[in-house]
Amino acid sequence: MRKGRPPHVTLRRAEAIARKRGDVIPVPGGRCDAFDLIICEEFRTVFVRVRCTLSRFTWPLEVLQQYRHDIARVCRLPLTAVVAREFWLRMPDGRWQFFLVRCDGITEIGPDGKYWPKAELPVEAGVRPEEREGE
């Protein structure tokens, strides 16, 4: 027997997030469909697959391993200059993780669909300037 919230609750919450980005077309169907939502933004169309998860993922590779079949199904849609594919995960505590699905992998993004690269620190970030002068 299934435990947890019914999938339609998660899909309604996903639609609410998606509506902040543009018009939303829910894709009626079931588990065998490649997408759950289509977001019509001003300059692109975003196809979204939504899933519930019991854990928060630290690395995109973990998501690829855990949801490889869902992501492979999403990848069947060809990418163009005006098409994007996203994979959304909802945790039991109500938090979300969002991923952009590209041909070469996935990247974590924000709920608005924007990618914010993580800050890069030099290898010597923990070394004080006066210690470097003595080299």
Short mmCIF file of C-alpha atoms in Angstrom, two decimals:
data_model
loop_
_atom_site.label_atom_id
_atom_site.label_comp_id
_atom_site.label_asym_id
_atom_site.label_seq_id
_atom_site.Cartn_x
_atom_site.Cartn_y
_atom_site.Cartn_z
CA MET A 1 0.00 0.00 0.00
CA ARG A 2 1.20 3.51 -0.86
CA LYS A 3 2.33 5.75 2.01
CA GLY A 4 2.61 9.52 2.03
CA ARG A 5 0.74 12.23 0.17
CA PRO A 6 -1.11 11.38 -3.02
CA PRO A 7 0.76 12.47 -6.16
CA HIS A 8 -1.91 15.03 -7.10
CA VAL A 9 -0.99 17.09 -4.01
CA THR A 10 2.63 17.32 -5.18
CA LEU A 11 1.52 18.16 -8.72
CA ARG A 12 -0.75 20.98 -7.47
CA ARG A 13 2.16 22.43 -5.50
CA ALA A 14 4.44 22.09 -8.53
CA GLU A 15 1.88 23.94 -10.65
CA ALA A 16 1.84 26.79 -8.14
CA ILE A 17 5.63 27.11 -8.42
CA ALA A 18 5.47 26.88 -12.22
CA ARG A 19 2.78 29.61 -12.50
CA LYS A 20 5.32 32.14 -11.17
CA ARG A 21 7.31 31.52 -14.37
CA GLY A 22 4.52 31.63 -16.96
CA ASP A 23 1.42 29.86 -18.20
CA VAL A 24 1.19 26.21 -17.15
CA ILE A 25 -0.27 23.28 -19.04
CA PRO A 26 -0.74 20.20 -16.84
CA VAL A 27 -0.11 16.96 -18.72
CA PRO A 28 -2.90 14.56 -17.83
CA GLY A 29 -1.83 10.98 -17.57
CA GLY A 30 0.17 8.80 -15.31
CA ARG A 31 3.57 7.43 -14.48
CA CYS A 32 4.33 6.45 -18.07
CA ASP A 33 4.19 10.03 -19.37
CA ALA A 34 7.52 11.75 -19.86
CA PHE A 35 6.31 15.07 -18.39
CA ASP A 36 3.90 16.30 -15.78
CA LEU A 37 3.84 20.02 -16.66
CA ILE A 38 4.65 22.32 -19.53
CA ILE A 39 5.62 25.88 -18.63
CA CYS A 40 5.18 28.48 -21.38
CA GLU A 41 7.69 31.20 -20.55
CA GLU A 42 8.18 34.31 -22.66
CA PHE A 43 11.13 32.99 -24.67
CA ARG A 44 11.05 29.23 -24.15
CA THR A 45 8.89 26.23 -23.33
CA VAL A 46 9.90 24.10 -20.34
CA PHE A 47 8.90 20.46 -20.00
CA VAL A 48 8.91 19.36 -16.35
CA ARG A 49 8.94 15.94 -14.70
CA VAL A 50 7.94 15.98 -11.00
CA ARG A 51 8.77 13.31 -8.42
CA CYS A 52 8.56 12.90 -4.64
CA THR A 53 11.64 11.75 -2.77
CA LEU A 54 12.49 10.78 0.79
CA SER A 55 15.94 12.39 0.79
CA ARG A 56 17.73 15.57 -0.18
CA PHE A 57 20.47 15.10 -2.74
CA THR A 58 23.86 16.75 -2.37
CA TRP A 59 25.22 15.97 -5.83
CA PRO A 60 23.42 15.85 -9.19
CA LEU A 61 25.11 12.50 -9.83
CA GLU A 62 23.05 11.03 -6.95
CA VAL A 63 19.87 12.22 -8.68
CA LEU A 64 21.02 10.71 -11.97
CA GLN A 65 21.61 7.37 -10.28
CA GLN A 66 18.37 7.34 -8.28
CA TYR A 67 16.09 8.60 -11.08
CA ARG A 68 17.90 7.38 -14.20
CA HIS A 69 14.74 6.00 -15.82
CA ASP A 70 12.76 9.23 -15.32
CA ILE A 71 15.62 11.36 -16.58
CA ALA A 72 16.17 9.07 -19.58
CA ARG A 73 12.49 9.44 -20.44
CA VAL A 74 12.80 13.25 -20.19
CA CYS A 75 15.83 13.14 -22.50
CA ARG A 76 13.74 11.70 -25.32
CA LEU A 77 12.45 15.20 -26.03
CA PRO A 78 14.93 16.88 -28.40
CA LEU A 79 16.43 20.17 -27.22
CA THR A 80 16.14 23.27 -29.34
CA ALA A 81 16.95 26.92 -28.73
CA VAL A 82 13.46 27.44 -27.25
CA VAL A 83 12.95 24.16 -25.33
CA ALA A 84 14.21 23.22 -21.86
CA ARG A 85 13.77 20.06 -19.79
CA GLU A 86 13.61 20.10 -15.99
CA PHE A 87 13.34 17.49 -13.25
CA TRP A 88 11.77 18.59 -9.94
CA LEU A 89 11.98 16.71 -6.63
CA ARG A 90 9.79 17.35 -3.58
CA MET A 91 10.93 16.14 -0.17
CA PRO A 92 8.56 15.07 2.64
CA ASP A 93 9.25 18.30 4.56
CA GLY A 94 7.96 20.37 1.62
CA ARG A 95 11.33 21.55 0.29
CA TRP A 96 12.08 21.25 -3.41
CA GLN A 97 15.13 20.63 -5.58
CA PHE A 98 15.11 21.63 -9.25
CA PHE A 99 17.39 20.36 -12.02
CA LEU A 100 17.95 21.41 -15.60
CA VAL A 101 18.32 18.31 -17.80
CA ARG A 102 20.79 18.80 -20.64
CA CYS A 103 22.26 16.36 -23.13
CA ASP A 104 25.48 16.05 -21.11
CA GLY A 105 24.03 15.85 -17.59
CA ILE A 106 21.92 17.72 -15.05
CA THR A 107 22.53 20.95 -13.16
CA GLU A 108 20.78 22.16 -10.01
CA ILE A 109 18.80 25.35 -10.60
CA GLY A 110 16.49 27.60 -8.64
CA PRO A 111 12.68 27.48 -8.69
CA ASP A 112 12.74 30.31 -11.22
CA GLY A 113 14.74 28.15 -13.64
CA LYS A 114 17.90 30.19 -13.29
CA TYR A 115 21.31 28.67 -12.77
CA TRP A 116 23.50 30.28 -10.14
CA PRO A 117 27.01 28.85 -10.27
CA LYS A 118 28.50 28.06 -6.92
CA ALA A 119 31.31 30.36 -5.83
CA GLU A 120 34.74 29.14 -6.79
CA LEU A 121 37.48 29.54 -4.23
CA PRO A 122 41.17 29.34 -4.98
CA VAL A 123 43.05 26.39 -3.53
CA GLU A 124 44.87 28.76 -1.22
CA ALA A 125 41.67 30.28 0.17
CA GLY A 126 42.57 29.30 3.73
CA VAL A 127 46.08 30.80 3.58
CA ARG A 128 46.54 34.31 4.94
CA PRO A 129 48.29 36.82 2.61
CA GLU A 130 51.26 37.27 4.96
CA GLU A 131 51.92 33.50 4.85
CA ARG A 132 52.02 33.54 1.03
CA GLU A 133 54.67 36.28 0.93
CA GLY A 134 57.23 34.03 2.62
CA GLU A 135 57.19 31.48 -0.23
#
